[in-house]
Structures are given as C-alpha cells and as structure tokens.
Amino acid sequence: MKKDWKAKLHEVIYEADTPAGKLFDIVLMILIFASILLVMLESVNEFAESHGKLLNIAEWIITVLFTLEYFARIISIRKPKEYIFSFYGIIDFLSTIPKYLSVFIVGSQSLVALRALRLLRVFRVLKLARYIGASNNLMKALKASKTKIGVFIMFILILCTILGSVMYLVESGEESGFTSIPRSIYWAIVTLTTVGYGDIAPHTALGQLIASIVMILGYGIIAVPTGIVTAEFATMDKTKIDLNTQSCQHCAAEGHKANADYCFHCGESLHPEETD
Amino acid sequence: MKKDWKAKLHEVIYEADTPAGKLFDIVLMILIFASILLVMLESVNEFAESHGKLLNIAEWIITVLFTLEYFARIISIRKPKEYIFSFYGIIDFLSTIPKYLSVFIVGSQSLVALRALRLLRVFRVLKLARYIGASNNLMKALKASKTKIGVFIMFILILCTILGSVMYLVESGEESGFTSIPRSIYWAIVTLTTVGYGDIAPHTALGQLIASIVMILGYGIIAVPTGIVTAEFATMDKTKIDLNTQSCQHCAAEGHKANADYCFHCGESLHPEETD
Amino acid sequence: MKKDWKAKLHEVIYEADTPAGKLFDIVLMILIFASILLVMLESVNEFAESHGKLLNIAEWIITVLFTLEYFARIISIRKPKEYIFSFYGIIDFLSTIPKYLSVFIVGSQSLVALRALRLLRVFRVLKLARYIGASNNLMKALKASKTKIGVFIMFILILCTILGSVMYLVESGEESGFTSIPRSIYWAIVTLTTVGYGDIAPHTALGQLIASIVMILGYGIIAVPTGIVTAEFATMDKTKIDLNTQSCQHCAAEGHKANADYCFHCGESLHPEETD
Amino acid sequence: MKKDWKAKLHEVIYEADTPAGKLFDIVLMILIFASILLVMLESVNEFAESHGKLLNIAEWIITVLFTLEYFARIISIRKPKEYIFSFYGIIDFLSTIPKYLSVFIVGSQSLVALRALRLLRVFRVLKLARYIGASNNLMKALKASKTKIGVFIMFILILCTILGSVMYLVESGEESGFTSIPRSIYWAIVTLTTVGYGDIAPHTALGQLIASIVMILGYGIIAVPTGIVTAEFATMDKTKIDLNTQSCQHCAAEGHKANADYCFHCGESLHPEETD
C-alpha cells in the first residue's frame, strides 16, 4: 500500500493514531503553551521592557511555525475550504495574523485597536480544546440541559433586576456604592452568586437585611443548576460511545466512532489508502 | 366558523399558537427590554442629565403602548375582573401608572416616595416570566421541596443567630466591625453562605478560629439544599406533562394540558368558536 | 373521662394536638421572637441608650413569663428530673437565669463575664428547634453521613495546614498579611471554602499562582460533601415514618410514631386519661 | 505460638488490632498534634520571642520521639527499604531531619532556605492521613472521576485565559488592578470559583458586565464537578469492601481485605507466627 505525501501529511497532522501523529500533537501542544506564555509575559510591563527584544524574536519564531502548520493543514486536506472556514481554521488564522500586521502599523504601537488585535493570539489556547476528546460526555450533559439552564439564567436575571432596583432605592442616600440601577444589579449578581467582592456593600440596617435575604436565596438556589446537571449526568452515563481521533481527509469532520470506516459527514472512506 | 374581533384579539394577546400571536409576543418582549433599559439609564446620573429629554419622550411612548396593551387585555377577556386582579394584571397596572402620576406631582420630583413609585416600572421585567413555560418543571421541584427548604432556612437562621452572638462577644472590643448583634448575625450569614464581602472580618485569633468553623460549616451544609432539590428532580423528571400556551377567555387561567377542551378552573370551553 | 389539671397542663405545654396546645405553641413562638429581638436591640448602642428603660421593662416581662413556663413544665411532668436535665431543660434554665443574676451584680455592668452571661438569653432561639419536626429526615441524612463528613473535614484541615504553611513561606516578606502560620491557615480556609474576604490576599506572582490552585481545588472538592449527602438523601427518602407531636408525661421523650400508644422510652401509656 | 520481639513491635507500630497497638496510635496522634502546634506557635513572632527557649526544648523532645519511632519502624519490618522509600517513610524522614540540620547551620538562622527546611516539619500532619481508613471510598470516587475532573479543570483554565485577556483589554486604562494578563487570569479564577477577594474588581460598566457573565458562568458550572462526583458516588456505594488495619511485615503494604491471609503485594503470609 503506497501512500502519497499528502495523505501521510494528513495522517500526521489530523490524526493521533501513529507515532508521528502523536509526536506532532505533543510538539503542537508545547508550542501553544509557549505562545500563551509569551503573550502573558508581554503584558507584564517590567518584563516587556527588560526583555523586549527576546520576546519579539521568540514571538516571530512561533508565528512562523504556526504559519507553516496553517499551510500544511490547508495543503493536506482535499477540501481546503472546509478547514479554512471551520471553527479551528478561523482560530488558526486569527491567532497567526496579528504578528504580520504589526509590521505594517509600527508607528502607532500603543493603539488600543492594535492591542486588541495582538490579544487575538491568546485564542490559540482554544486549539487545546482539540485534545479534550474525553469531554464529549460532559458537553453532552450540558447541551442536554441547555433549555433548563437558559430558563434558570433568565430567572436569575429577573430576580437580580428586581433586587438591584430595591437596593438602589434603599441605599441610594448612602456612601455604599449603589449609585445607579445597573451598578445595583451588578451588586445583586455579585451577591447572589456568592462571589462577594465587597467593593459595593450595604451600610444601612434595611440594606443588610435585604442583602441577607439575597445571600440565603443564592445559597439555596445554587442547588437548582446542580440538580439539573446531576440528573442529566445520571441518564448520560448509561450510553457511552467510543470515539477515535481520526478526522476525514475530505471534510475534516471529527468524532468518528471507533469502528467507523466511512465519514459520517461526507461519506468518503476514512482509510482511502487501503482501498487503492 | 366566524370569530368576532374580541375572540381574535384574545387569541393574539393571550396565546402564542398563531403567527399574529407570536409576533405580538416578540414585540411585547422587545418593549419590555426597552422599558427596563430606560429605567436603568434614568438612574445613571451622567446619562439622565445629558439625555433627560430623550429619556422622557421614550418613556412616554412606551407608557402609552403598555396602556393600550392593558386595555386590550381587559376588553378581549370575558371576565375582566379575573385579569385585573390576577398577578399579571396588578403588575401591568402598577408598572404603567407611575408615569401618569408623575404629571400631577411635578413640583416635588426628588421625593423618595416618587422615586420608589417610578421604580415600580422595573417590575415590568416580571412580565417576561410569562414566557418561562419550560420552567414549570423547575418550579414544581422547588415547590415540592418547599417544606424541607423552609426548615433548612430556619435552621440556618438559628445557627447564624447563635454564631453571630458569640462573635459579637469575642470581637466586641476590636475595630473589626462587630458593633452589635444584628451586624454580627449579618456577618454570620455573609460567611456561612460563602459570600464573604470582607467589610466585617474577625481580627482576633479566637474570632478567626470561630470564623473558620463557620466557613467549613457553610462549605459543608451547602450540600443539604442541593441534596434536597436533586432528589426532588430525580422523581420529577419521570412525570412530565405537556402543556399548551392557550389561556381561558373567561378567567385567564393558564397551563392547560395539551389535549384539554375545557378550562380546569372555570369549566368553560377552551374552543368556544368551534362549538358555534 | 376526667382529667386532672396536671395531665391537662401537660397536654397544653408538651403537645400540639389540641387547640389549647396549638395556642400555647404560637404564644411561645411569639415570645421567643420578641425575646431575641430584645437581646439584639440591647446590643445596638444608639438604641440601648435612648430606650434603655423600655428595654429593661420588656425584658423583665418576658423573663417572668419564661419563668412561669419553666415551672409549669416541671410541675406538669411526672418525672421532673428527666426534663430538668434534658437538652431543652438546660436551655430553658440558662436563658432565664441571667436577668435575675443581673440584679445582684449591678455594680459592674460592664464586665465581659456578665455580658457573656446575658448573651445566654440568645440561646432561647434553640427553643424554636422544638418545632422543626419536619427536619427529622434532614437530620437523619446528616447523621448517617457523619463519619464520611468527619473524614472530609479532617482532609480539608490537613490540606489547609499544608497550603497555609507553603503560603506563609512564599508571602512572608510581603505586606499581604501572611504574618504567621495560623493566619495563613485561616487564609487557606477562607479561600478553599470560596468565602474570600480579601482581608488577606497574595501579592506575589507565585502566591497568586498557589492561591489559584487552592481556589480551583475548593471549587472542585465542594462536590464531595454534596455527593455524600445527596447519595444519603436518595436512600433516606424511601423510608419515611410519620411522627406525631405528643410527648410522654413520664419522661418527656418526643418523636413517637403517629399510631403509638405507649412511650418507646419508658413504656408508660401515652393516653393515661383514656385508661382511667 | 511464640512471637519474637520484632514481630511484637511490628504489631504495635503497624497495626491497631491489639490494645498496645491502639495505645501507640493514640500517643502518636497526640504527638503529631503537639508537633504541628509547636511549628505554628514558632511562626507567631510575639510568642516565639517570649517563649523561644521553651519552644526549642519541646521541639527537641518531639524530634527525639519521632526519631525513635522512625528507627523502630525500620527495625521491625523485614524489608526496611520498602518502608524507607514508601510515601510515609519519606514523610517521616523529611519531617524529622530539619531539627538536626538546624544544629549545623546556626549562624544563618534567618535564611529563607532554612525557614523552608524547618517548615518541612508541618508535613507531619500527613501522618494523620494513615488514620483516614474510612476515606478509602471517598478517594475511590475521586480517583474514578479523575479524567473527567482533569478535563473540567483544563476547560476552566482555557475559559479563564480567554476571559482574563478580554478583561485586561477592557480595564487596562483603569486603576482597578488589571495590570497584566497573568493578574487578569488570576482575577478570572478568583471570580469564576466564586471566591471573590475584591482586591481586583472591575470599575468600568463594560468590565462589570463581563464580570457578571463570569459570575453567572461560575455559579452555573459548579454543577459540573458536583454532578460528576455524585454520579460516581451513586455507583460506588453499592460495592463496599471491608478492609482491616493490618500491614504486611515484609513490604508494609496496607489495605488488606478483612479475610486476607497473604499480602496482595508480595505474597508473604500476613500471619507468619501462626504458621510456625
């Protein structure tokens, strides 16, 4: 069985069943971590000033490597458009382009727009999500309880709007930070979710009474999302399906069953070389 | 089968099974959101000063629209009193009236009483609850565990009273904010519910020891409401009943079974036009 | 069937099945709430100074009423010692005595010892626990998972000791409040239980990294007590027993089955008058 | 059946089935608590200065006792290496050695390295974990859901990286503490886990809006680890195995089944004296 170099490249890049494929994945993971670390270090002022040059070089090296990966992915797939406009294709493009753009807009390095653009590189972290195969079950449970969770969040928001408005009325004369209804709603969310920053906190006796009610409410209704997801998990656990790490050479679809021979999305064979 | 205009209006306003009914619901939802946004923006001082006139006009437009909706609801129903004194009828009235009252009491715009009155408009957010049909199940689970949750909250309050009093004794000489028993109880609730503002925090070693116990207690007993609701959900999930979005033309009762022909509340037919 | 006055008094005080018994319970509940309110108001300095005399009179009235209740309980029971040395007997005594003692030690009103003594009155709130019959189930679930919860708390304390010590080392040179190991352990508990006061918070990068780990740990292991109690609830729910509100005239034992005729503790009849 | 002194010593030290074995365990527990208390008190500056001599003597006594225990453990076991390089063997060694080393490096008492070394003594608290036999079940549930929890934590970290970066962009111009991406990620973790110190908190309206989303996210997804562990507990509870407190004289393996006759790890008899 002879494989052409494109098929080989596809196997290395898109699958993790061969030694080369596994090595590629590990190298890619290290690169992603290094890349995220660079973006973080760049944002620490003291470090950026003392090691600016080093950071710049390292960033260029990583950018070039990700550029190579991007083109390799496009070349090795039979229908490049499917990849380019897929979620990961867009992430790959958006997180690689900023460094190149920075060459053209050197004069205005401090612009907020550019800063935002450069932060796009942090989205490379989403490439890690490719490796969370095991989370399929977890995501399924969340998806199954989507409607219930939506209703629950709507309920929370209605509750916080009412509670925030009441607190705005009660505490408005005080120096406690309830200066407008949106801020008061922000406080209600901070309190109901039991986060409790303390940047806004009631000073009056009545305000503290209402706050106590909000807290006990929040402490009690946390049971609701937990109950929803736990119930969903209980039913979910019974129907596990084994998935492999292969992806289709035609359409880049992932999540094939362990014993699948054809892509569930486009119907092409998953082992084209064997049928030659 | 001919329908009179009242029946048609009733269908549009109270039901969501026809295209016109769905459109009405969507328009109403947008109006509610716009209305809530206006109340919020009005409370932000900088915005209220610079755009006061605009806010006033927009508020008048919305108030007139809600007034029309209010009267349409009264006219289209056969027993108007059932609607007027229902939960939503009162909400509709209370949230529409403040703007009209503001005309008569112009001289004393800054009164707290008027401020409170104007905040009634925020209750329009409760009209959104009409659309949380999916939450029936959620509410049922909460209602079923009402007694247990009540006992749990009583238990929490007794615990917080004791703990707060002890902390008042231990920390009373310090500058840590435990100036009275009610404030100390407030602190106990803030800590037990794991909110933790930090506006009142123990300074003495003994106080911090007791606080640690309170925290671990709170961290542990959060399991109790969760256990209650989860258990209730598990049994609840098995008995789902399909409900439709119709409401009775006589008494405005909602939540009829999908195949119901007569109102479960007043016994009148739900399809009067078909029996003509 | 003639009842002697002691049996009648016993029925009114210890049981809630007759109208008189229910009325007694309601009056007692109101008195307890009033009493707790008085203790709270006394601790608010501004109020205590302006209404000192009123508070004193009200406190005397309540103390006399609770004294009458205490003696009525002793007289109406056949074995008074069982009541006097029971949990509620001790609570009743301890919460009534402080006011009488305050007469003898007038000269040194500001003593901390006296203050502590007077706070004993707050324990009257525990008398409310008599009415939490419905919580039997709740308490049973907690008791059944006692060992597991004990192990869990021990695990938390070992974890916090290690984490606190490490943070003490990392942050000791900073101004962030980690001045000793006990304080650092206090911080670890505050953080792990997701309370998060913010009075002690890491300033160094390494400290914030460790703190992040502690938080994610705390966020994750909160699942453990919940899992324990929920599992216990699931089995508990299946075996509900109906209990009545009667208590034995001989030994004050409570929690008899709905159809019990004899005390499960001392074997005496629960309906002595009927057997006359 | 005659036992040699090594076998007897082994029984006393490694097992808790005989009165002597139980006494040994209790004495050891008290020593561990005393030892931890000493390390804590040493870290409180005021106490260390006023009672320095006393602390030093007490520490020496405890160190000598733990040294004796360490050698007794080595002597009484047939394969000492198994103990020395086991988890508890290393803990025992590391927590005993610092006091001896402190004799040789007296001149530089204030070195951070030495301080860290002395803190190793706090790890003695881990010796308590020997007594958490009941937690086997708890640990099993956690181990069984290891992969799912790992994926969940990875998901949380990816989410916090994205959210922290966005907040860094939004709040960078403000005085609210979002000075670098790592700090912003730290804030995202503090908020998502509902800890909420409040040392870093958003000041802008947009920042508070994003923070609200983070909080509701955190409040909602706390259900996920709970659901995972609860589901695992439900299946775990059905298959309980009784374990005894014996440990193998050859290899120190613990956790034998109640009716085991041979060590599951090295195959040696667990009752060698009986086979003599």
mmCIF file of C-alpha atoms in Angstrom, chain A residues 39-40 43-44 115-116 119 122-123 125-126 128 132 134-135 138-139 142 152-153 156-157 183 186 189-190 192-197 199 218 221-222 225-226 229-230 233 237, chain D residues 147-148 151 154-155 158 161-162 165 168-169 172 179-182 185 187 191 194-198 200-202 208 211-212 215-216 219-220 222-224 226-228 230-231:
data_model
loop_
_atom_site.group_PDB
_atom_site.id
_atom_site.type_symbol
_atom_site.label_atom_id
_atom_site.label_comp_id
_atom_site.label_asym_id
_atom_site.label_seq_id
_atom_site.Cartn_x
_atom_site.Cartn_y
_atom_site.Cartn_z
ATOM 1 C CA VAL A 39 1.537 36.762 25.268
ATOM 2 C CA MET A 40 1.288 36.792 29.064
ATOM 3 C CA SER A 43 1.643 42.102 29.137
ATOM 4 C CA VAL A 44 3.821 42.302 32.277
ATOM 5 C CA ARG A 115 -3.534 45.853 21.409
ATOM 6 C CA ALA A 116 -6.854 44.095 20.919
ATOM 7 C CA LEU A 119 -4.522 39.715 22.066
ATOM 8 C CA VAL A 122 -4.371 34.289 23.155
ATOM 9 C CA PHE A 123 -7.148 32.434 21.330
ATOM 10 C CA VAL A 125 -5.448 28.386 23.774
ATOM 11 C CA LEU A 126 -8.652 27.179 22.115
ATOM 12 C CA LEU A 128 -6.017 22.878 23.088
ATOM 13 C CA ILE A 132 -10.452 17.354 25.040
ATOM 14 C CA ALA A 134 -12.983 12.927 26.852
ATOM 15 C CA SER A 135 -15.154 15.937 27.464
ATOM 16 C CA LEU A 138 -19.516 16.412 29.743
ATOM 17 C CA MET A 139 -20.514 18.691 26.873
ATOM 18 C CA LEU A 142 -24.514 20.484 29.344
ATOM 19 C CA PHE A 152 -32.617 29.311 35.109
ATOM 20 C CA ILE A 153 -30.307 32.150 33.998
ATOM 21 C CA ILE A 156 -31.668 34.767 37.964
ATOM 22 C CA LEU A 157 -31.528 37.918 35.809
ATOM 23 C CA ARG A 183 -24.469 49.054 39.448
ATOM 24 C CA TYR A 186 -24.176 44.175 39.322
ATOM 25 C CA ILE A 189 -25.327 39.311 40.819
ATOM 26 C CA VAL A 190 -22.080 39.506 42.836
ATOM 27 C CA LEU A 192 -26.499 36.055 44.638
ATOM 28 C CA THR A 193 -23.705 34.037 43.030
ATOM 29 C CA THR A 194 -21.901 34.119 46.424
ATOM 30 C CA VAL A 195 -18.846 35.794 44.861
ATOM 31 C CA GLY A 196 -18.987 38.778 47.232
ATOM 32 C CA TYR A 197 -16.224 41.213 46.223
ATOM 33 C CA ASP A 199 -16.467 46.758 46.628
ATOM 34 C CA GLY A 218 -28.271 32.481 46.360
ATOM 35 C CA ILE A 221 -30.923 28.161 44.579
ATOM 36 C CA ILE A 222 -27.386 27.053 43.691
ATOM 37 C CA PRO A 225 -28.362 24.039 38.320
ATOM 38 C CA THR A 226 -26.629 21.275 40.279
ATOM 39 C CA VAL A 229 -26.918 18.720 35.547
ATOM 40 C CA THR A 230 -26.689 15.836 38.039
ATOM 41 C CA PHE A 233 -25.435 13.074 34.099
ATOM 42 C CA ASP A 237 -23.608 7.830 31.919
ATOM 43 C CA THR D 147 -10.112 12.004 33.926
ATOM 44 C CA LYS D 148 -13.412 13.909 33.904
ATOM 45 C CA VAL D 151 -10.828 17.722 31.550
ATOM 46 C CA MET D 154 -8.466 22.193 31.681
ATOM 47 C CA PHE D 155 -11.768 23.649 30.442
ATOM 48 C CA ILE D 158 -8.891 27.786 28.951
ATOM 49 C CA THR D 161 -7.283 32.586 29.982
ATOM 50 C CA ILE D 162 -9.728 33.969 27.411
ATOM 51 C CA SER D 165 -7.290 38.539 28.463
ATOM 52 C CA TYR D 168 -7.139 43.047 30.611
ATOM 53 C CA LEU D 169 -8.098 44.821 27.401
ATOM 54 C CA SER D 172 -6.323 48.229 31.270
ATOM 55 C CA THR D 179 -2.188 45.465 35.182
ATOM 56 C CA SER D 180 -1.147 42.353 33.231
ATOM 57 C CA ILE D 181 -2.702 39.269 31.655
ATOM 58 C CA PRO D 182 -1.498 36.858 34.387
ATOM 59 C CA ILE D 185 -6.356 35.486 34.690
ATOM 60 C CA TRP D 187 -8.893 37.639 38.766
ATOM 61 C CA THR D 191 -14.331 35.284 40.230
ATOM 62 C CA THR D 194 -16.990 32.433 43.425
ATOM 63 C CA VAL D 195 -14.181 33.219 45.902
ATOM 64 C CA GLY D 196 -14.249 36.964 45.160
ATOM 65 C CA TYR D 197 -11.489 38.629 47.208
ATOM 66 C CA GLY D 198 -12.244 42.063 45.857
ATOM 67 C CA ILE D 200 -9.041 43.324 41.898
ATOM 68 C CA ALA D 201 -12.553 44.369 40.773
ATOM 69 C CA PRO D 202 -13.805 45.973 37.542
ATOM 70 C CA GLN D 208 -18.761 44.894 35.301
ATOM 71 C CA ALA D 211 -17.679 40.180 35.332
ATOM 72 C CA SER D 212 -21.406 39.485 35.774
ATOM 73 C CA MET D 215 -20.005 35.050 37.881
ATOM 74 C CA ILE D 216 -23.171 33.521 36.443
ATOM 75 C CA TYR D 219 -22.354 29.847 39.576
ATOM 76 C CA GLY D 220 -23.751 27.570 36.886
ATOM 77 C CA ILE D 222 -20.123 24.480 39.672
ATOM 78 C CA ALA D 223 -22.853 21.946 38.961
ATOM 79 C CA VAL D 224 -20.490 20.025 36.677
ATOM 80 C CA THR D 226 -20.794 18.055 41.622
ATOM 81 C CA GLY D 227 -22.666 16.081 39.014
ATOM 82 C CA ILE D 228 -19.542 14.062 38.151
ATOM 83 C CA THR D 230 -22.333 12.491 42.763
ATOM 84 C CA ALA D 231 -22.825 10.115 39.826
#
